[in-house]
Amino acid sequence: MKIVLFGKGGQVGWELQRSLALLGTVVALDFDSTDFCGDFSNLQGLADTLRRLRPDVIVNAAAHTAVDKAESEPELVRTLNALAPEVLAREAQLAGALLVHYSTDYVFDGSGQQPWLETDVPAPLSVYGQTKLEGETLIQASGCQHLIFRTSWVYAARGGNFARTMLRLAQERERLTVIDDQFGAPTGAELLADVSAHAIRQLLQRPQDAGLYHLVAGGETTWHGYAKHVLAQAMRTPLASKIIAKEMAPVPTSAFPTPARRPHNSRLDTTRLQSVFGLTLPPWEQGVDRMLAEII
Ligand code: NDP
């Protein structure tokens, strides 16, 4: 099987390089790749890449993910999050390839307290959410065989992440304030990559399982609960001697004004994914603890 992976250097892209390698030959590209164009602002270049490589599977881990910055550059964001995925979908449809794509809890407005189902009506609050939703819609309209995984609060051991920021602040300040009115599940890039590889294999046997799925780790928390967990774990390590934070105060989202509005309810219901693919999604703490063991 030949797989083209876009966005190889991102959190999810990096882990996909590992998980997809088991399935076949992977050509992994980034925006500055030289042999083939992987730049999502170059739509013709992307089409040329796919026509030359003729993959069986296209995996798209590239995106404009800077949610606040997105508010001030909506055209670029739309190109990267909607128009480029549309090109991948069109080429997949023409070649009979499978397209795997990632989307977000930010397609929802965050109302209510129930986990969102795939069938719930999206109503994004931000440019990022709007363009990610448009990307989904364009892929679905293309008629290509696809898997779209909506996920949330993605972290990886590599690069910056929320846990790393909390650990740094806890060494600098005695009092931290963390948002406690946004609910969701921190989800590891490793988990996303492993589930993606599993699902691709299943689709070879059962093409009828293509479609849109919610994919997040089990359980739920708030950013405040997440931060508390991170610090509690850190206190069991030698890093404890450097931590001066004594208090972690819960605050509402309004305490940290940002250009982009964020949903309060980011819970995603994963029943459909677990049942169709026969998977059990582990509790979010499991992946976070593994990540902490790597970064501390
Ligand atoms: P990252 O920001 O870690 O990775 C995105 C990748 O896209 C980076 O490698 C980035 O390169 C690349 N990229 C940026 N601009 C371009 C361009 N013009 N052409 C090609 N590639 C480009 O994101 P994640 O791995 O976290 O996200 C993967 C998917 O999951 C995305 O679809 C995202 O929308 C979705 N998602 C992410 C969430 C999160 O919390 N991060 C939550 C929900 C969904 P560079 O780093 O060099 O800019």
CSV table of C-alpha atoms and ligand atoms in Angstrom, one decimal:
chain,number,residue,atom,x,y,z
A,1,MET,CA,0.0,0.0,0.0
A,2,LYS,CA,1.3,3.5,-0.8
A,3,ILE,CA,0.4,6.3,1.6
A,4,VAL,CA,1.0,10.0,1.2
A,5,LEU,CA,1.1,11.8,4.6
A,6,PHE,CA,0.8,15.6,4.7
A,7,GLY,CA,1.9,17.7,7.8
A,8,LYS,CA,4.5,15.2,8.8
A,9,GLY,CA,6.1,17.5,11.4
A,10,GLY,CA,3.0,18.3,13.4
A,11,GLN,CA,2.0,16.6,16.6
A,12,VAL,CA,-0.3,14.1,14.9
A,13,GLY,CA,1.8,13.9,11.7
A,14,TRP,CA,4.9,12.9,13.6
A,15,GLU,CA,3.1,10.0,15.3
A,16,LEU,CA,1.5,9.0,12.0
A,17,GLN,CA,4.9,8.6,10.5
A,18,ARG,CA,5.4,5.8,13.1
A,19,SER,CA,1.9,4.1,12.9
A,20,LEU,CA,1.5,4.3,9.1
A,21,ALA,CA,4.9,2.7,8.5
A,22,LEU,CA,3.4,-0.7,9.4
A,23,LEU,CA,0.9,-0.4,6.6
A,24,GLY,CA,3.1,0.1,3.6
A,25,THR,CA,5.3,2.7,1.9
A,26,VAL,CA,4.8,6.2,3.4
A,27,VAL,CA,5.8,9.4,1.5
A,28,ALA,CA,5.7,12.0,4.3
A,29,LEU,CA,5.6,15.7,3.3
A,30,ASP,CA,5.7,19.0,5.0
A,31,PHE,CA,5.1,22.6,3.7
A,32,ASP,CA,8.8,22.9,2.8
A,33,SER,CA,9.4,19.5,1.3
A,34,THR,CA,11.4,19.7,-1.9
A,35,ASP,CA,10.9,16.6,-4.1
A,36,PHE,CA,7.1,16.9,-3.9
A,37,CYS,CA,4.9,19.9,-2.9
A,38,GLY,CA,3.4,19.5,0.6
A,39,ASP,CA,2.5,23.2,0.9
A,40,PHE,CA,-1.2,23.7,1.5
A,41,SER,CA,-1.1,27.2,0.2
A,42,ASN,CA,-0.2,25.8,-3.2
A,43,LEU,CA,-3.3,24.0,-4.4
A,44,GLN,CA,-2.1,23.2,-7.8
A,45,GLY,CA,1.2,21.9,-6.3
A,46,LEU,CA,-0.8,19.5,-4.1
A,47,ALA,CA,-2.8,18.2,-7.0
A,48,ASP,CA,0.4,17.6,-9.0
A,49,THR,CA,2.0,15.8,-6.0
A,50,LEU,CA,-0.9,13.3,-5.8
A,51,ARG,CA,-1.1,12.8,-9.6
A,52,ARG,CA,2.6,11.9,-9.6
A,53,LEU,CA,2.6,9.7,-6.5
A,54,ARG,CA,-0.8,8.0,-7.1
A,55,PRO,CA,-1.2,6.8,-3.5
A,56,ASP,CA,-3.8,4.3,-2.2
A,57,VAL,CA,-4.3,6.4,0.9
A,58,ILE,CA,-3.9,10.1,1.6
A,59,VAL,CA,-3.5,11.2,5.2
A,60,ASN,CA,-3.9,14.8,6.1
A,61,ALA,CA,-2.4,16.0,9.3
A,62,ALA,CA,-1.6,19.5,8.1
A,63,ALA,CA,-3.7,22.4,9.2
A,64,HIS,CA,-3.7,26.0,10.4
A,65,THR,CA,-4.1,25.3,14.1
A,66,ALA,CA,-3.3,28.7,15.7
A,67,VAL,CA,-6.8,29.4,16.8
A,68,ASP,CA,-6.4,33.0,17.9
A,69,LYS,CA,-4.1,34.0,15.0
A,70,ALA,CA,-6.7,32.5,12.6
A,71,GLU,CA,-9.1,35.4,13.5
A,72,SER,CA,-6.8,37.9,11.8
A,73,GLU,CA,-6.0,35.9,8.6
A,74,PRO,CA,-9.2,34.1,7.6
A,75,GLU,CA,-8.3,33.8,3.9
A,76,LEU,CA,-5.1,31.9,4.6
A,77,VAL,CA,-6.8,29.7,7.2
A,78,ARG,CA,-9.6,28.9,4.7
A,79,THR,CA,-7.1,27.9,2.1
A,80,LEU,CA,-5.2,25.6,4.5
A,81,ASN,CA,-8.2,24.1,6.4
A,82,ALA,CA,-10.8,23.9,3.7
A,83,LEU,CA,-9.6,24.5,0.1
A,84,ALA,CA,-6.5,22.3,0.4
A,85,PRO,CA,-8.4,19.4,1.9
A,86,GLU,CA,-10.9,19.9,-1.0
A,87,VAL,CA,-8.1,19.3,-3.5
A,88,LEU,CA,-7.0,16.2,-1.6
A,89,ALA,CA,-10.6,14.9,-1.7
A,90,ARG,CA,-11.0,15.7,-5.4
A,91,GLU,CA,-7.8,13.8,-6.2
A,92,ALA,CA,-8.7,10.9,-3.9
A,93,GLN,CA,-12.1,10.7,-5.7
A,94,LEU,CA,-10.5,10.7,-9.2
A,95,ALA,CA,-7.9,8.0,-8.2
A,96,GLY,CA,-10.1,5.9,-6.0
A,97,ALA,CA,-7.9,6.6,-3.0
A,98,LEU,CA,-9.0,6.8,0.7
A,99,LEU,CA,-8.6,10.2,2.4
A,100,VAL,CA,-8.0,10.4,6.1
A,101,HIS,CA,-8.6,13.8,7.7
A,102,TYR,CA,-8.8,15.4,11.2
A,103,SER,CA,-11.3,17.9,12.4
A,104,THR,CA,-12.2,19.4,15.7
A,105,ASP,CA,-14.6,19.9,18.6
A,106,TYR,CA,-14.5,23.6,17.6
A,107,VAL,CA,-17.1,22.9,14.9
A,108,PHE,CA,-19.6,23.0,17.8
A,109,ASP,CA,-20.8,26.0,19.7
A,110,GLY,CA,-20.2,24.4,23.1
A,111,SER,CA,-23.7,24.7,24.3
A,112,GLY,CA,-25.3,22.2,26.7
A,113,GLN,CA,-23.5,19.5,28.7
A,114,GLN,CA,-24.0,16.4,26.7
A,115,PRO,CA,-21.2,14.9,24.6
A,116,TRP,CA,-21.7,15.8,21.0
A,117,LEU,CA,-22.8,13.1,18.5
A,118,GLU,CA,-21.6,13.0,14.9
A,119,THR,CA,-25.2,13.8,13.9
A,120,ASP,CA,-25.5,17.0,16.0
A,121,VAL,CA,-25.6,20.2,14.1
A,122,PRO,CA,-22.3,22.1,14.1
A,123,ALA,CA,-22.2,25.9,14.8
A,124,PRO,CA,-18.6,27.0,15.0
A,125,LEU,CA,-17.7,30.1,17.1
A,126,SER,CA,-14.4,30.9,15.4
A,127,VAL,CA,-12.6,31.2,12.1
A,128,TYR,CA,-10.7,28.1,12.9
A,129,GLY,CA,-13.9,26.2,13.6
A,130,GLN,CA,-15.7,27.6,10.6
A,131,THR,CA,-12.9,26.6,8.2
A,132,LYS,CA,-12.5,23.2,9.7
A,133,LEU,CA,-16.2,22.6,9.2
A,134,GLU,CA,-16.0,23.8,5.6
A,135,GLY,CA,-13.1,21.3,5.1
A,136,GLU,CA,-15.3,18.5,6.4
A,137,THR,CA,-18.2,19.5,4.2
A,138,LEU,CA,-16.1,19.8,1.0
A,139,ILE,CA,-14.6,16.3,1.6
A,140,GLN,CA,-18.0,14.8,2.1
A,141,ALA,CA,-19.3,16.6,-1.0
A,142,SER,CA,-16.5,15.3,-3.1
A,143,GLY,CA,-17.8,11.7,-2.9
A,144,CYS,CA,-14.3,10.3,-2.1
A,145,GLN,CA,-14.0,7.5,0.4
A,146,HIS,CA,-13.0,9.2,3.6
A,147,LEU,CA,-12.4,9.0,7.3
A,148,ILE,CA,-12.8,12.2,9.2
A,149,PHE,CA,-11.9,12.1,12.9
A,150,ARG,CA,-13.0,15.0,15.0
A,151,THR,CA,-10.8,15.3,18.1
A,152,SER,CA,-10.0,17.7,20.9
A,153,TRP,CA,-7.2,19.1,23.1
A,154,VAL,CA,-4.4,17.3,21.3
A,155,TYR,CA,-1.0,17.0,23.0
A,156,ALA,CA,2.3,15.3,22.2
A,157,ALA,CA,5.5,14.9,24.1
A,158,ARG,CA,7.3,16.6,21.3
A,159,GLY,CA,7.2,20.4,21.2
A,160,GLY,CA,5.3,22.8,23.4
A,161,ASN,CA,2.1,21.7,25.1
A,162,PHE,CA,-0.3,22.7,27.9
A,163,ALA,CA,1.3,20.4,30.5
A,164,ARG,CA,4.7,21.8,29.7
A,165,THR,CA,3.4,25.3,30.2
A,166,MET,CA,1.8,24.4,33.5
A,167,LEU,CA,5.0,22.7,34.8
A,168,ARG,CA,7.0,25.9,33.9
A,169,LEU,CA,4.5,28.2,35.5
A,170,ALA,CA,4.5,26.0,38.6
A,171,GLN,CA,8.2,26.6,39.0
A,172,GLU,CA,7.9,30.4,38.5
A,173,ARG,CA,4.7,31.3,40.5
A,174,GLU,CA,3.1,30.5,43.8
A,175,ARG,CA,-0.4,31.0,42.5
A,176,LEU,CA,-1.7,29.7,39.1
A,177,THR,CA,-5.1,30.5,37.6
A,178,VAL,CA,-6.6,27.9,35.2
A,179,ILE,CA,-9.9,27.9,33.3
A,180,ASP,CA,-12.5,25.5,34.8
A,181,ASP,CA,-15.5,26.1,32.6
A,182,GLN,CA,-14.4,24.4,29.4
A,183,PHE,CA,-15.0,20.6,29.4
A,184,GLY,CA,-13.3,18.1,27.1
A,185,ALA,CA,-10.8,15.3,26.9
A,186,PRO,CA,-7.0,15.7,26.4
A,187,THR,CA,-6.2,13.4,23.5
A,188,GLY,CA,-2.7,12.2,22.7
A,189,ALA,CA,-1.3,12.3,19.1
A,190,GLU,CA,-0.1,8.8,19.7
A,191,LEU,CA,-3.7,7.6,20.2
A,192,LEU,CA,-4.9,9.4,17.1
A,193,ALA,CA,-2.2,7.9,15.0
A,194,ASP,CA,-2.7,4.4,16.3
A,195,VAL,CA,-6.5,4.5,15.8
A,196,SER,CA,-6.0,5.9,12.3
A,197,ALA,CA,-3.8,3.0,11.3
A,198,HIS,CA,-6.2,0.5,12.7
A,199,ALA,CA,-9.2,2.2,10.9
A,200,ILE,CA,-7.4,2.3,7.6
A,201,ARG,CA,-6.7,-1.4,7.8
A,202,GLN,CA,-10.4,-2.1,8.6
A,203,LEU,CA,-11.5,-0.1,5.7
A,204,LEU,CA,-9.6,-2.3,3.3
A,205,GLN,CA,-12.0,-5.1,4.4
A,206,ARG,CA,-15.0,-3.1,5.2
A,207,PRO,CA,-15.2,0.1,2.9
A,208,GLN,CA,-18.8,0.6,4.2
A,209,ASP,CA,-17.2,1.8,7.5
A,210,ALA,CA,-15.9,5.1,6.0
A,211,GLY,CA,-17.3,8.3,7.3
A,212,LEU,CA,-17.2,10.8,10.1
A,213,TYR,CA,-16.2,9.8,13.7
A,214,HIS,CA,-15.6,11.4,17.0
A,215,LEU,CA,-12.2,10.3,18.4
A,216,VAL,CA,-11.1,11.5,21.8
A,217,ALA,CA,-9.6,9.8,24.9
A,218,GLY,CA,-12.0,8.4,27.5
A,219,GLY,CA,-13.5,10.5,30.4
A,220,GLU,CA,-13.6,14.3,30.7
A,221,THR,CA,-12.0,17.1,32.6
A,222,THR,CA,-11.5,20.9,32.5
A,223,TRP,CA,-8.2,22.7,31.8
A,224,HIS,CA,-8.1,23.2,35.6
A,225,GLY,CA,-8.6,19.5,36.2
A,226,TYR,CA,-6.0,18.7,33.6
A,227,ALA,CA,-3.5,21.1,35.2
A,228,LYS,CA,-4.1,19.7,38.7
A,229,HIS,CA,-3.5,16.2,37.4
A,230,VAL,CA,-0.2,17.3,35.7
A,231,LEU,CA,1.0,18.9,38.9
A,232,ALA,CA,0.0,16.0,41.1
A,233,GLN,CA,2.0,13.7,38.9
A,234,ALA,CA,5.0,16.0,38.8
A,235,MET,CA,5.0,16.1,42.7
A,236,ARG,CA,5.8,12.4,42.6
A,237,THR,CA,9.0,13.1,40.7
A,238,PRO,CA,12.3,14.8,41.4
A,239,LEU,CA,10.8,17.9,39.8
A,240,ALA,CA,8.8,18.4,43.0
A,241,SER,CA,11.7,20.1,44.6
A,242,LYS,CA,11.5,22.9,42.0
A,243,ILE,CA,7.8,23.5,42.2
A,244,ILE,CA,6.8,26.6,44.2
A,245,ALA,CA,3.1,26.7,43.2
A,246,LYS,CA,0.9,26.4,46.3
A,247,GLU,CA,-2.4,27.3,44.9
A,248,MET,CA,-4.2,26.6,41.6
A,249,ALA,CA,-7.3,28.8,41.4
A,250,PRO,CA,-10.2,27.9,39.0
A,251,VAL,CA,-11.3,30.8,36.9
A,252,PRO,CA,-13.9,31.3,34.1
A,253,THR,CA,-12.9,31.6,30.4
A,254,SER,CA,-13.6,35.3,30.7
A,255,ALA,CA,-10.6,35.7,32.9
A,256,PHE,CA,-8.4,35.1,29.8
A,257,PRO,CA,-9.9,37.1,26.9
A,258,THR,CA,-8.7,35.8,23.5
A,259,PRO,CA,-9.4,36.9,19.9
A,260,ALA,CA,-11.2,33.5,19.2
A,261,ARG,CA,-14.2,32.3,21.2
A,262,ARG,CA,-13.9,28.7,22.5
A,263,PRO,CA,-16.7,26.2,23.2
A,264,HIS,CA,-17.5,25.5,26.8
A,265,ASN,CA,-18.7,22.0,26.0
A,266,SER,CA,-16.1,20.2,24.0
A,267,ARG,CA,-17.2,16.7,25.0
A,268,LEU,CA,-17.4,14.3,22.1
A,269,ASP,CA,-19.3,11.1,22.1
A,270,THR,CA,-17.1,8.2,20.8
A,271,THR,CA,-19.7,5.4,20.9
A,272,ARG,CA,-19.9,5.2,17.1
A,273,LEU,CA,-16.1,4.8,16.7
A,274,GLN,CA,-15.7,2.3,19.5
A,275,SER,CA,-18.5,0.1,18.2
A,276,VAL,CA,-17.7,0.2,14.4
A,277,PHE,CA,-14.0,-0.3,14.9
A,278,GLY,CA,-14.1,-2.6,18.0
A,279,LEU,CA,-11.9,-0.3,20.0
A,280,THR,CA,-11.7,0.8,23.6
A,281,LEU,CA,-10.5,4.4,24.1
A,282,PRO,CA,-8.4,4.6,27.3
A,283,PRO,CA,-9.0,7.2,29.9
A,284,TRP,CA,-7.3,10.6,29.2
A,285,GLU,CA,-5.1,10.3,32.3
A,286,GLN,CA,-3.4,7.2,30.8
A,287,GLY,CA,-1.9,9.0,27.8
A,288,VAL,CA,-1.2,12.2,29.8
A,289,ASP,CA,0.8,10.2,32.3
A,290,ARG,CA,2.8,8.6,29.5
A,291,MET,CA,3.5,12.0,28.0
A,292,LEU,CA,4.6,13.4,31.4
A,293,ALA,CA,6.9,10.4,32.0
A,294,GLU,CA,8.6,11.4,28.7
A,295,ILE,CA,8.9,15.2,29.3
A,296,ILE,CA,9.7,15.4,33.1
B,1,NDP,P1,0.0,20.9,14.5
B,1,NDP,O1,-0.1,22.4,14.5
B,1,NDP,O2,1.0,20.3,15.5
B,1,NDP,O3,0.4,20.4,13.1
B,1,NDP,C1,-0.1,21.0,11.9
B,1,NDP,C2,1.0,20.8,10.8
B,1,NDP,O4,0.5,21.5,9.7
B,1,NDP,C3,2.3,21.4,11.2
B,1,NDP,O5,3.3,20.4,10.8
B,1,NDP,C4,2.4,22.6,10.4
B,1,NDP,O6,3.7,23.0,10.1
B,1,NDP,C5,1.7,22.2,9.2
B,1,NDP,N1,1.4,23.3,8.3
B,1,NDP,C6,1.2,24.6,8.6
B,1,NDP,N2,1.0,25.4,7.5
B,1,NDP,C7,1.1,24.6,6.5
B,1,NDP,C8,1.1,24.7,5.1
B,1,NDP,N3,1.0,25.9,4.5
B,1,NDP,N4,1.3,23.7,4.3
B,1,NDP,C9,1.5,22.4,4.8
B,1,NDP,N5,1.6,22.2,6.1
B,1,NDP,C10,1.4,23.3,7.0
B,1,NDP,O7,-1.4,20.3,14.7
B,1,NDP,P2,-1.9,18.9,15.3
B,1,NDP,O8,-1.0,17.9,14.9
B,1,NDP,O9,-2.2,19.2,16.7
B,1,NDP,O10,-3.3,18.8,14.5
B,1,NDP,C11,-3.6,17.7,13.6
B,1,NDP,C12,-5.0,17.8,13.2
B,1,NDP,O11,-5.8,17.7,14.3
B,1,NDP,C13,-5.4,19.1,12.5
B,1,NDP,O12,-6.3,18.9,11.5
B,1,NDP,C14,-6.1,19.9,13.6
B,1,NDP,O13,-7.1,20.8,13.1
B,1,NDP,C15,-6.8,18.8,14.4
B,1,NDP,N6,-7.1,19.1,15.7
B,1,NDP,C16,-6.0,19.6,16.6
B,1,NDP,C17,-6.3,20.0,17.9
B,1,NDP,C18,-5.3,20.5,18.8
B,1,NDP,O14,-5.5,20.7,20.0
B,1,NDP,N7,-4.0,20.7,18.3
B,1,NDP,C19,-7.7,19.8,18.4
B,1,NDP,C20,-8.6,19.3,17.5
B,1,NDP,C21,-8.3,19.0,16.2
B,1,NDP,P3,4.5,24.1,11.0
B,1,NDP,O15,4.4,23.5,12.4
B,1,NDP,O16,5.8,24.1,10.4
B,1,NDP,O17,3.7,25.3,10.9
